[in-house]
Coordinates of C-alpha atoms in Angstrom, one line a residue:
Chain A
X1 CA 0.0 0.0 0.0
X2 CA 1.8 3.1 -1.2
X3 CA 1.8 6.2 1.0
X4 CA -1.4 8.4 0.8
X5 CA 0.6 11.6 0.1
X6 CA 2.4 9.9 -2.8
X7 CA -0.9 8.9 -4.3
X8 CA -2.1 12.5 -4.2
X9 CA 1.0 13.8 -5.9
X10 CA 0.6 11.0 -8.4
X11 CA -3.0 11.9 -9.1
X12 CA -2.1 15.6 -9.4
X13 CA 0.6 14.6 -11.9
X14 CA -1.8 12.5 -14.0
X15 CA -4.3 15.4 -14.1
X16 CA -1.6 17.8 -15.2
X17 CA -0.5 15.3 -17.9
X18 CA -4.0 15.0 -19.1
X19 CA -4.5 18.8 -19.2
X20 CA -1.2 19.2 -21.0
X21 CA -2.1 16.6 -23.7
X22 CA -5.8 17.4 -24.3
X23 CA -6.5 21.0 -23.5
X24 CA -7.1 23.2 -26.5
X25 CA -6.7 20.4 -29.0
X26 CA -7.9 21.4 -32.4
X27 CA -6.9 21.3 -36.0
X28 CA -4.5 18.4 -36.9
X29 CA -5.1 16.5 -33.7
X30 CA -2.7 13.6 -34.2
X31 CA 0.1 15.9 -35.3
X32 CA -0.3 18.1 -32.3
X33 CA -0.7 15.1 -30.0
X34 CA 2.6 13.7 -31.2
X35 CA 4.4 17.0 -30.6
X36 CA 2.9 17.3 -27.1
X37 CA 3.6 13.7 -26.2
X38 CA 7.2 14.1 -27.1
X39 CA 7.4 17.2 -25.0
X40 CA 5.6 15.6 -22.1
X41 CA 7.9 12.6 -22.1
X42 CA 10.9 15.0 -22.0
X43 CA 9.4 16.9 -19.1
X44 CA 8.8 13.7 -17.2
X45 CA 12.3 12.4 -17.8
X46 CA 13.8 15.7 -16.7
X47 CA 11.6 15.9 -13.6
X48 CA 12.4 12.4 -12.5
X49 CA 16.1 12.7 -13.2
X50 CA 16.5 16.0 -11.3
X51 CA 14.3 15.1 -8.3
X52 CA 16.2 11.8 -7.9
X53 CA 19.6 13.2 -8.4
X54 CA 19.1 16.0 -5.9
X55 CA 17.8 13.8 -3.1
X56 CA 20.7 11.4 -3.8
X57 CA 23.2 14.2 -3.7
X58 CA 21.8 15.6 -0.5
X59 CA 22.0 12.2 1.1
X60 CA 25.6 11.7 0.1
X61 CA 26.6 15.2 1.2
X62 CA 24.5 15.1 4.4
X63 CA 23.4 18.6 3.5
X64 CA 20.0 19.8 2.6
X65 CA 21.0 22.9 0.5
X66 CA 23.1 21.0 -1.9
X67 CA 22.2 20.3 -5.5
X68 CA 24.3 18.7 -8.1
X69 CA 24.4 21.9 -10.0
X70 CA 25.7 24.0 -7.1
X71 CA 28.6 21.6 -7.2
X72 CA 29.0 22.2 -11.0
X73 CA 27.8 18.9 -12.4
X74 CA 25.9 20.6 -15.2
X75 CA 28.7 23.1 -15.8
X76 CA 30.9 20.0 -16.4
X77 CA 28.4 18.7 -18.9
X78 CA 28.3 22.0 -20.8
X79 CA 32.1 22.0 -20.9
X80 CA 32.1 18.5 -22.3
X81 CA 29.6 19.5 -25.0
X82 CA 31.5 22.6 -25.9
X83 CA 34.7 20.6 -26.0
X84 CA 33.1 18.1 -28.4
X85 CA 31.9 20.8 -30.8
X86 CA 35.3 22.4 -30.5
X87 CA 37.1 19.2 -31.3
X88 CA 34.8 17.9 -34.0
X89 CA 33.7 21.1 -35.6
X90 CA 30.0 22.0 -36.1
X91 CA 29.7 19.6 -39.1
X92 CA 31.3 16.7 -37.2
X93 CA 29.2 17.4 -34.2
X94 CA 26.0 17.5 -36.2
X95 CA 26.8 14.2 -37.8
X96 CA 27.0 12.4 -34.5
X97 CA 24.0 10.1 -34.2
X98 CA 21.6 11.5 -31.6
X99 CA 21.4 8.2 -29.7
X100 CA 25.0 7.1 -29.8
X101 CA 26.2 10.7 -29.3
X102 CA 24.1 11.0 -26.2
X103 CA 25.3 7.7 -24.8
X104 CA 28.9 8.8 -25.5
X105 CA 28.4 12.2 -23.8
X106 CA 26.8 10.6 -20.8
X107 CA 29.6 8.0 -20.5
X108 CA 32.3 10.7 -20.6
X109 CA 30.4 12.8 -18.2
X110 CA 30.1 9.9 -15.7
X111 CA 33.8 9.2 -15.9
X112 CA 34.8 12.8 -15.5
X113 CA 32.4 13.5 -12.7
X114 CA 33.4 10.4 -10.8
X115 CA 37.1 11.3 -11.1
X116 CA 36.5 14.8 -10.0
X117 CA 33.9 14.6 -7.3
X118 CA 35.2 11.3 -5.9
X119 CA 38.5 13.0 -5.4
X120 CA 36.8 16.1 -3.9
X121 CA 34.8 14.1 -1.5
X122 CA 37.8 12.2 -0.3
X123 CA 40.0 15.3 0.1
X124 CA 37.4 17.3 2.0
X125 CA 35.4 14.7 3.8
X126 CA 36.0 16.3 7.1
X127 CA 34.9 19.7 6.1
X128 CA 31.5 20.1 4.4
X129 CA 31.8 23.9 4.0
X130 CA 35.1 23.5 2.3
X131 CA 33.6 20.9 -0.1
X132 CA 30.8 23.3 -1.0
X133 CA 33.1 26.1 -1.7
X134 CA 35.6 24.1 -3.7
X135 CA 32.6 22.7 -5.7
X136 CA 31.3 26.2 -6.5
X137 CA 34.8 27.4 -7.5
X138 CA 35.3 24.4 -9.8
X139 CA 31.9 25.0 -11.3
X140 CA 32.9 28.6 -12.0
X141 CA 36.1 27.4 -13.6
X142 CA 34.1 25.0 -15.9
X143 CA 31.9 27.9 -16.9
X144 CA 34.8 30.1 -17.6
X145 CA 36.5 27.4 -19.6
X146 CA 33.3 26.8 -21.5
X147 CA 32.9 30.5 -22.4
X148 CA 36.6 30.7 -23.3
X149 CA 36.3 27.8 -25.7
X150 CA 33.2 29.5 -27.2
X151 CA 35.2 32.7 -27.9
X152 CA 37.6 30.6 -30.0
X153 CA 34.9 29.1 -32.1
X154 CA 33.6 30.3 -35.3
X155 CA 30.0 31.6 -35.3
X156 CA 28.3 28.6 -36.8
X157 CA 29.9 26.3 -34.1
X158 CA 28.9 28.8 -31.5
X159 CA 25.2 28.7 -32.4
X160 CA 25.5 24.9 -32.1
X161 CA 26.6 25.2 -28.5
X162 CA 24.3 28.1 -27.6
X163 CA 21.3 25.9 -28.0
X164 CA 22.6 23.8 -25.2
X165 CA 23.4 26.7 -22.8
X166 CA 19.9 27.6 -21.7
X167 CA 17.1 25.5 -20.4
X168 CA 14.6 24.9 -23.2
X169 CA 11.7 22.6 -23.1
X170 CA 10.8 22.8 -26.8
X171 CA 12.6 21.2 -29.6
X172 CA 13.6 18.0 -27.9
X173 CA 15.4 15.5 -30.1
X174 CA 13.7 12.1 -30.4
X175 CA 16.9 10.1 -30.4
X176 CA 18.2 11.9 -27.3
X177 CA 14.9 11.4 -25.6
X178 CA 14.8 7.7 -26.3
X179 CA 18.4 7.3 -25.1
X180 CA 17.6 9.4 -21.9
X181 CA 14.5 7.3 -21.2
X182 CA 16.6 4.1 -21.5
X183 CA 19.4 5.4 -19.3
X184 CA 16.8 6.7 -16.8
X185 CA 14.9 3.5 -16.5
X186 CA 18.1 1.5 -16.1
X187 CA 19.2 3.8 -13.3
X188 CA 15.8 3.6 -11.5
X189 CA 15.8 -0.1 -11.7
X190 CA 19.3 -0.2 -10.2
X191 CA 18.4 2.3 -7.5
X192 CA 15.1 1.0 -6.2
X193 CA 16.5 -2.1 -4.4
X194 CA 19.0 0.2 -2.7
X195 CA 16.5 2.6 -1.0
X196 CA 16.9 1.0 2.4
X197 CA 20.7 1.1 2.4
X198 CA 20.4 4.8 1.4
X199 CA 18.6 5.4 4.7
X200 CA 21.6 3.9 6.5
X201 CA 24.0 6.0 4.5
X202 CA 22.1 9.1 5.5
X203 CA 23.3 8.4 9.1
X204 CA 26.8 9.4 8.0
X205 CA 29.8 7.5 6.9
X206 CA 31.0 6.4 10.3
X207 CA 27.6 5.2 11.5
X208 CA 26.9 3.4 8.2
X209 CA 30.2 1.7 8.2
X210 CA 29.7 0.7 11.8
X211 CA 26.5 -1.0 10.7
X212 CA 28.3 -3.0 8.0
X213 CA 27.5 -0.9 5.0
X214 CA 30.3 -0.8 2.3
X215 CA 30.0 3.0 2.3
X216 CA 32.8 4.2 0.1
X217 CA 32.0 1.7 -2.7
X218 CA 28.3 2.6 -2.6
X219 CA 29.1 6.3 -2.5
X220 CA 31.2 5.9 -5.6
X221 CA 28.4 4.1 -7.4
X222 CA 25.8 6.7 -6.5
X223 CA 28.1 9.5 -7.7
X224 CA 28.1 7.8 -11.0
X225 CA 24.4 7.6 -10.9
X226 CA 24.0 11.3 -10.1
X227 CA 26.3 12.2 -13.0
X228 CA 24.3 10.1 -15.4
X229 CA 21.0 11.6 -14.1
X230 CA 22.4 15.1 -14.6
X231 CA 23.5 14.2 -18.1
X232 CA 20.0 13.1 -18.9
X233 CA 18.3 16.3 -17.8
X234 CA 21.0 18.6 -19.1
X235 CA 21.2 16.9 -22.5
X236 CA 17.4 17.1 -22.9
X237 CA 16.7 20.7 -21.8
X238 CA 19.9 22.3 -20.5
X239 CA 20.9 23.4 -17.0
X240 CA 18.3 23.9 -14.3
X241 CA 20.0 25.2 -11.2
X242 CA 17.4 25.4 -8.6
X243 CA 14.6 23.0 -9.6
X244 CA 16.2 20.2 -7.7
X245 CA 16.5 22.2 -4.6
X246 CA 12.9 23.3 -4.8
X247 CA 11.5 19.8 -5.3
X248 CA 13.9 18.1 -2.8
X249 CA 12.8 20.6 -0.2
X250 CA 9.1 20.2 -1.0
X251 CA 9.5 16.4 -0.9
X252 CA 11.2 16.6 2.6
X253 CA 8.5 18.9 4.0
X254 CA 5.7 16.8 2.5
X255 CA 7.0 13.4 3.6
X256 CA 8.7 14.4 6.8
X257 CA 10.7 11.2 6.9
X258 CA 14.2 9.9 6.4
X259 CA 13.1 7.0 4.3
X260 CA 14.2 7.0 0.7
X261 CA 11.5 4.6 -0.3
X262 CA 9.2 7.7 0.2
X263 CA 11.6 10.6 -0.5
X264 CA 12.9 9.4 -3.9
X265 CA 9.5 8.8 -5.5
X266 CA 8.1 12.0 -3.9
X267 CA 10.9 14.2 -5.2
X268 CA 10.6 12.6 -8.7
X269 CA 6.8 13.0 -8.8
X270 CA 6.9 16.5 -7.5
X271 CA 9.6 17.6 -10.0
X272 CA 7.6 16.1 -12.8
X273 CA 4.4 17.8 -11.5
X274 CA 6.1 21.2 -11.3
X275 CA 7.4 20.9 -14.8
X276 CA 4.3 19.6 -16.5
X277 CA 1.8 21.9 -14.6
X278 CA 4.1 24.9 -15.1
X279 CA 4.5 24.1 -18.8
X280 CA 0.7 23.7 -19.2
X281 CA 0.1 27.0 -17.5
X282 CA 2.6 28.8 -19.7
X283 CA 1.7 27.2 -23.0
X284 CA -2.1 27.0 -22.8
X285 CA -3.1 29.7 -20.3
X286 CA -0.5 32.5 -20.6
X287 CA 0.4 31.7 -24.2
X288 CA 4.0 32.4 -23.4
X289 CA 7.1 30.6 -24.9
X290 CA 10.1 29.2 -23.1
X291 CA 9.9 31.3 -19.9
X292 CA 9.0 28.4 -17.6
X293 CA 12.7 27.7 -16.7
X294 CA 13.1 31.4 -15.7
X295 CA 10.1 31.2 -13.3
X296 CA 11.2 27.8 -11.8
X297 CA 14.7 29.2 -11.4
X298 CA 13.3 32.3 -9.7
X299 CA 11.1 30.3 -7.4
X300 CA 13.8 27.8 -6.6
X301 CA 16.3 30.6 -6.1
X302 CA 14.0 32.4 -3.6
X303 CA 13.6 29.2 -1.7
X304 CA 17.3 28.8 -1.6
X305 CA 17.7 32.2 0.0
X306 CA 14.9 31.5 2.5
X307 CA 16.6 28.2 3.5
X308 CA 19.9 30.0 3.9
X309 CA 18.3 32.8 5.9
X310 CA 16.5 30.4 8.2
X311 CA 19.9 29.0 9.0
X312 CA 19.0 25.4 9.6
X313 CA 17.5 23.1 7.1
X314 CA 15.5 20.1 8.3
Chain B
X1 CA 39.8 -11.6 23.5
X2 CA 40.9 -8.7 21.3
X3 CA 44.6 -8.8 20.5
X4 CA 46.3 -5.8 18.9
X5 CA 49.8 -6.3 17.7
X6 CA 52.2 -3.5 16.6
X7 CA 49.5 -1.1 15.5
X8 CA 50.8 2.1 14.1
X9 CA 48.9 5.0 12.7
X10 CA 50.2 8.3 11.4
X11 CA 48.7 11.4 9.7
X12 CA 50.9 13.2 7.1
X13 CA 54.2 12.0 8.7
X14 CA 53.2 12.6 12.3
X15 CA 52.8 9.4 14.4
X16 CA 49.6 9.3 16.3
X17 CA 50.0 5.7 17.5
X18 CA 53.2 3.7 17.5
X19 CA 53.7 0.0 18.1
X20 CA 50.6 -0.6 20.2
X21 CA 50.5 -4.2 21.3
X22 CA 47.8 -4.8 23.9
X23 CA 45.4 -7.6 24.7
X24 CA 42.0 -6.7 25.9
X25 CA 40.2 -9.4 27.8
X26 CA 36.7 -10.5 26.8
X27 CA 33.7 -10.3 29.0
X28 CA 34.5 -7.2 31.1
X29 CA 34.9 -3.5 30.9
X30 CA 38.2 -1.9 29.8
X31 CA 38.7 1.8 30.2
X32 CA 41.0 3.7 27.7
X33 CA 42.5 6.6 29.6
X34 CA 45.2 9.2 28.9
X35 CA 45.7 12.9 28.3
X36 CA 44.3 14.8 25.3
X37 CA 46.0 13.8 22.1
X38 CA 47.3 10.5 23.5
X39 CA 45.6 8.6 20.7
X40 CA 42.6 7.1 22.6
X41 CA 40.0 7.8 20.0
X42 CA 42.3 6.8 17.2
X43 CA 43.0 3.5 18.9
X44 CA 39.2 3.0 19.2
X45 CA 38.8 3.8 15.5
X46 CA 41.5 1.2 14.6
X47 CA 39.7 -1.4 16.8
X48 CA 36.5 -0.9 14.9
X49 CA 38.2 -0.4 11.5
X50 CA 36.7 3.0 11.0
X51 CA 40.3 3.8 10.2
X52 CA 42.9 1.4 8.8
X53 CA 46.3 1.2 10.6
X54 CA 49.5 1.8 8.7
X55 CA 50.8 -1.4 10.0
X56 CA 49.9 -4.1 12.6
X57 CA 46.7 -6.0 13.1
X58 CA 43.7 -6.4 15.3
X59 CA 42.5 -9.9 16.0
X60 CA 39.3 -10.8 17.7
X61 CA 38.8 -14.4 18.8
X62 CA 41.5 -15.5 16.3
X63 CA 40.0 -13.6 13.4
X64 CA 41.9 -10.7 11.8
X65 CA 39.5 -7.8 11.5
X66 CA 41.0 -6.8 8.2
X67 CA 40.0 -10.0 6.6
X68 CA 36.3 -10.2 7.5
X69 CA 33.5 -8.3 5.7
X70 CA 32.0 -5.1 6.9
X71 CA 28.8 -7.1 7.5
X72 CA 30.5 -9.7 9.7
X73 CA 32.3 -7.0 11.6
X74 CA 29.0 -5.2 12.3
X75 CA 27.7 -8.4 13.9
X76 CA 30.8 -8.6 16.1
X77 CA 31.3 -5.1 17.3
X78 CA 29.3 -2.0 17.7
X79 CA 30.7 1.6 18.0
X80 CA 29.4 4.7 19.6
X81 CA 31.3 7.7 18.2
X82 CA 32.2 10.9 19.9
X83 CA 30.6 13.3 17.5
X84 CA 27.1 12.4 16.7
X85 CA 25.5 14.5 14.0
X86 CA 22.9 13.3 11.5
X87 CA 21.6 15.5 8.7
X88 CA 18.5 13.5 7.9
X89 CA 15.3 14.0 9.8
X90 CA 14.9 10.9 11.8
X91 CA 12.9 9.8 14.8
X92 CA 14.5 8.3 17.9
X93 CA 12.7 4.9 17.4
X94 CA 13.9 4.7 13.8
X95 CA 17.5 5.5 14.8
X96 CA 17.5 2.8 17.4
X97 CA 16.0 0.5 14.8
X98 CA 19.0 0.9 12.6
X99 CA 20.9 -1.0 15.2
X100 CA 19.2 -4.1 13.8
X101 CA 20.3 -3.5 10.2
X102 CA 23.3 -5.9 10.4
X103 CA 20.8 -8.6 11.5
X104 CA 17.7 -7.9 9.5
X105 CA 18.6 -5.4 6.8
X106 CA 15.3 -3.7 5.9
X107 CA 13.1 -6.6 6.9
X108 CA 12.9 -6.5 10.7
X109 CA 11.1 -9.4 12.4
X110 CA 9.1 -9.3 15.6
X111 CA 12.3 -10.3 17.4
X112 CA 14.1 -7.2 16.0
X113 CA 11.3 -4.9 17.0
X114 CA 11.4 -6.4 20.5
X115 CA 15.1 -5.6 20.6
X116 CA 14.5 -2.0 19.7
X117 CA 11.8 -1.6 22.4
X118 CA 14.1 -3.3 24.9
X119 CA 17.0 -0.9 24.0
X120 CA 14.8 2.1 24.3
X121 CA 13.5 0.9 27.7
X122 CA 17.1 0.4 29.0
X123 CA 18.2 3.8 28.0
X124 CA 15.2 5.8 29.2
X125 CA 14.0 6.7 25.7
X126 CA 10.4 5.4 25.5
X127 CA 8.9 8.8 26.2
X128 CA 11.1 10.3 23.5
X129 CA 10.6 7.6 20.8
X130 CA 8.6 9.7 18.4
X131 CA 10.7 12.9 18.7
X132 CA 13.0 13.9 15.9
X133 CA 16.7 13.6 16.7
X134 CA 17.3 17.3 16.1
X135 CA 14.6 18.2 18.6
X136 CA 16.1 16.5 21.7
X137 CA 19.1 17.6 23.9
X138 CA 22.7 16.5 23.3
X139 CA 22.5 14.0 26.2
X140 CA 19.2 12.5 24.9
X141 CA 20.7 12.2 21.4
X142 CA 23.8 10.5 22.9
X143 CA 21.6 8.0 24.7
X144 CA 19.7 7.3 21.5
X145 CA 23.0 6.4 19.8
X146 CA 24.1 4.2 22.7
X147 CA 20.7 2.4 22.5
X148 CA 21.3 1.9 18.8
X149 CA 24.6 0.2 19.5
X150 CA 22.9 -1.8 22.2
X151 CA 20.3 -3.0 19.8
X152 CA 23.1 -4.2 17.5
X153 CA 23.6 -6.9 20.1
X154 CA 27.3 -7.5 19.4
X155 CA 29.8 -9.2 21.7
X156 CA 32.0 -6.1 21.6
X157 CA 30.8 -2.6 22.3
X158 CA 33.2 0.3 21.9
X159 CA 32.3 3.8 23.2
X160 CA 34.2 7.0 22.7
X161 CA 33.6 9.3 25.7
X162 CA 30.0 8.4 26.1
X163 CA 29.6 10.5 29.3
X164 CA 30.4 13.8 27.6
X165 CA 26.9 15.2 27.4
X166 CA 25.2 13.2 30.2
X167 CA 24.0 14.5 33.6
X168 CA 25.0 12.8 36.8
X169 CA 21.9 10.5 36.8
X170 CA 22.3 9.3 33.3
X171 CA 26.1 9.0 33.4
X172 CA 25.8 6.8 36.4
X173 CA 22.9 4.7 35.1
X174 CA 24.8 4.3 31.8
X175 CA 27.9 3.0 33.6
X176 CA 25.7 0.7 35.7
X177 CA 24.0 -0.6 32.6
X178 CA 27.3 -1.3 30.9
X179 CA 28.6 -3.0 34.0
X180 CA 25.5 -5.2 34.0
X181 CA 26.0 -6.0 30.4
X182 CA 29.6 -7.1 31.1
X183 CA 28.7 -9.1 34.2
X184 CA 25.5 -10.8 33.1
X185 CA 25.3 -10.8 29.3
X186 CA 28.9 -11.6 28.7
X187 CA 29.6 -8.4 26.7
X188 CA 33.1 -7.0 26.2
X189 CA 33.1 -3.3 26.6
X190 CA 35.9 -0.8 25.7
X191 CA 35.2 2.7 26.8
X192 CA 37.2 6.0 26.5
X193 CA 36.8 7.9 29.7
X194 CA 38.1 11.3 30.8
X195 CA 36.7 11.2 34.3
X196 CA 39.3 9.1 36.2
X197 CA 36.9 8.2 39.0
X198 CA 34.4 6.7 36.6
X199 CA 37.2 4.7 35.1
X200 CA 38.6 3.3 38.2
X201 CA 35.4 2.6 40.0
X202 CA 33.6 0.9 37.1
X203 CA 36.2 -0.8 34.8
X204 CA 38.0 -4.1 35.4
X205 CA 40.9 -3.3 33.1
X206 CA 42.7 -0.2 32.1
X207 CA 44.8 0.7 29.1
X208 CA 46.6 4.1 29.5
X209 CA 48.0 5.9 26.5
X210 CA 50.4 8.7 26.4
X211 CA 51.8 10.3 23.3
X212 CA 50.8 7.4 21.1
X213 CA 52.3 4.7 23.2
X214 CA 51.0 2.4 25.9
X215 CA 52.0 3.9 29.3
X216 CA 50.6 1.1 31.3
X217 CA 47.9 -1.5 31.2
X218 CA 46.4 -4.2 33.3
X219 CA 43.8 -4.8 36.0
X220 CA 42.5 -1.5 37.5
X221 CA 43.3 -2.5 41.0
X222 CA 46.9 -3.1 40.4
X223 CA 47.6 -0.4 37.8
X224 CA 45.6 2.6 39.0
X225 CA 48.1 3.9 41.5
X226 CA 48.8 7.5 42.4
X227 CA 52.2 7.3 40.9
X228 CA 51.1 5.8 37.6
X229 CA 48.3 8.3 37.1
X230 CA 50.4 11.2 38.1
X231 CA 53.0 10.3 35.5
X232 CA 50.3 9.7 32.9
X233 CA 48.7 13.1 33.2
X234 CA 51.9 15.0 34.4
X235 CA 49.7 16.3 37.2
X236 CA 49.6 15.2 40.9
X237 CA 46.9 12.6 41.4
X238 CA 46.4 11.2 44.9
X239 CA 44.6 7.9 45.5
X240 CA 42.2 7.7 48.4
X241 CA 39.7 5.1 49.4
X242 CA 36.1 6.1 50.0
X243 CA 33.7 3.3 51.2
X244 CA 36.3 0.8 50.3
X245 CA 36.6 2.0 46.6
X246 CA 39.5 3.8 45.1
X247 CA 39.0 7.5 44.7
X248 CA 41.3 9.8 42.8
X249 CA 41.9 13.3 43.9
X250 CA 43.2 15.6 41.3
X251 CA 40.9 18.5 41.0
X252 CA 42.8 20.8 43.3

């Protein structure tokens, strides 16, 4: 029997999905439906990936104001993408198959993230503040390197990269979407049996090890997972800094529990709900284009400030 | 019996512990004492393999701790650390419940639940069981962690300065509970203590560390002399007897 609160969020999500698909449907119905379904699938993938990744990252870092993007995960992804365009040229980059290209990018991203953040966690394990600061600075460095590489490009290559720089929910590529969905499902299938051991890991490294959990190995695996999840969402729509913080925080205050069997689905569902409902509102009611990410980032950013100002995060 | 042989540990070239070879008897209470920075907590961490020694080994009942799995280790010894902070929002009952993880994983049986209730009863936590860990006092939190280690039901129980946040009543009842576990449940308890009088009046065995080496070790009665303790702390300690029990005077 799933938790009642989860069911409510699930029902709300289904309603939002139905509204998104069927509201204001006229003209070439099947053509529009197909467009909308693709977009809806992308929104769901991104929501689930970001919600899950943020809860996982907060569990690993034992800190409730952390998101993978504060630590520069998505900056790393953009750097990799810019690097690819830079190395292959716009023609070579455009010729990469969407599916294979995505898998390649995700794999490189996972390898790079694990090398970097694994090292960072190890070096600064004693000092969480230090780890946050180093993460922010490394993220800045990635962004600086990215824009430096972009200066060196010719204009056609630059337009190629520019598309990836800002969160956009329209114009999602079918091949990338399929690859994302496959990666996402694989990750969720791997993650689900581990929800209970995540509860133990949230107790902290020393406690978890004392209870017989192979903490370092699991932490390494989950870092890989987070990197892959961030790749999924960044590849589909671009960087979203504060959405994860927003939904992880909502999930925590809704569920009021330490149990990942509730927290993970709650965060995933809430993130999907925020994205789908927000996109419906913007597309159908306000008739605006591609400003959803701005509003979400604004809301999430405000929440971040509130959390910081309150001083302690529960 | 826990046998440590030639244990060494260093941090960036500075020796914290050097050539520690000690045997700690099973079924009893052993106090680890010594001045600040002597290496007591480090030794406790090496015993529980929270840290790995640079050289040497720890053997419990003929088994080298380095060669058994983390799971097997968690069934053999439980640890209560000195700094207890948890970021996740968790209730006291759930925390104590994690003590059964090595036995039950995430499928606790009726027996596991009975253990948890038992542990909370012993450490005076029943009234607090539904409170969140970040809503109780430092001493109550400490008791919750000790109850969790108790619920782990291991032969060895290692505690790092467990009296730190406890008031007189709870400090004394914790020591009485540990004593009872050693005497009647056959537990082996290793405890880092700063208060000399708690150490000499409750423990059977003492291991004194100074500057990363063993200063002295053996039965409390024989080893806790004014001369030994004065040398250990480089401070005058006089031994008295009050009601037939040793009593150390050092506070003035």
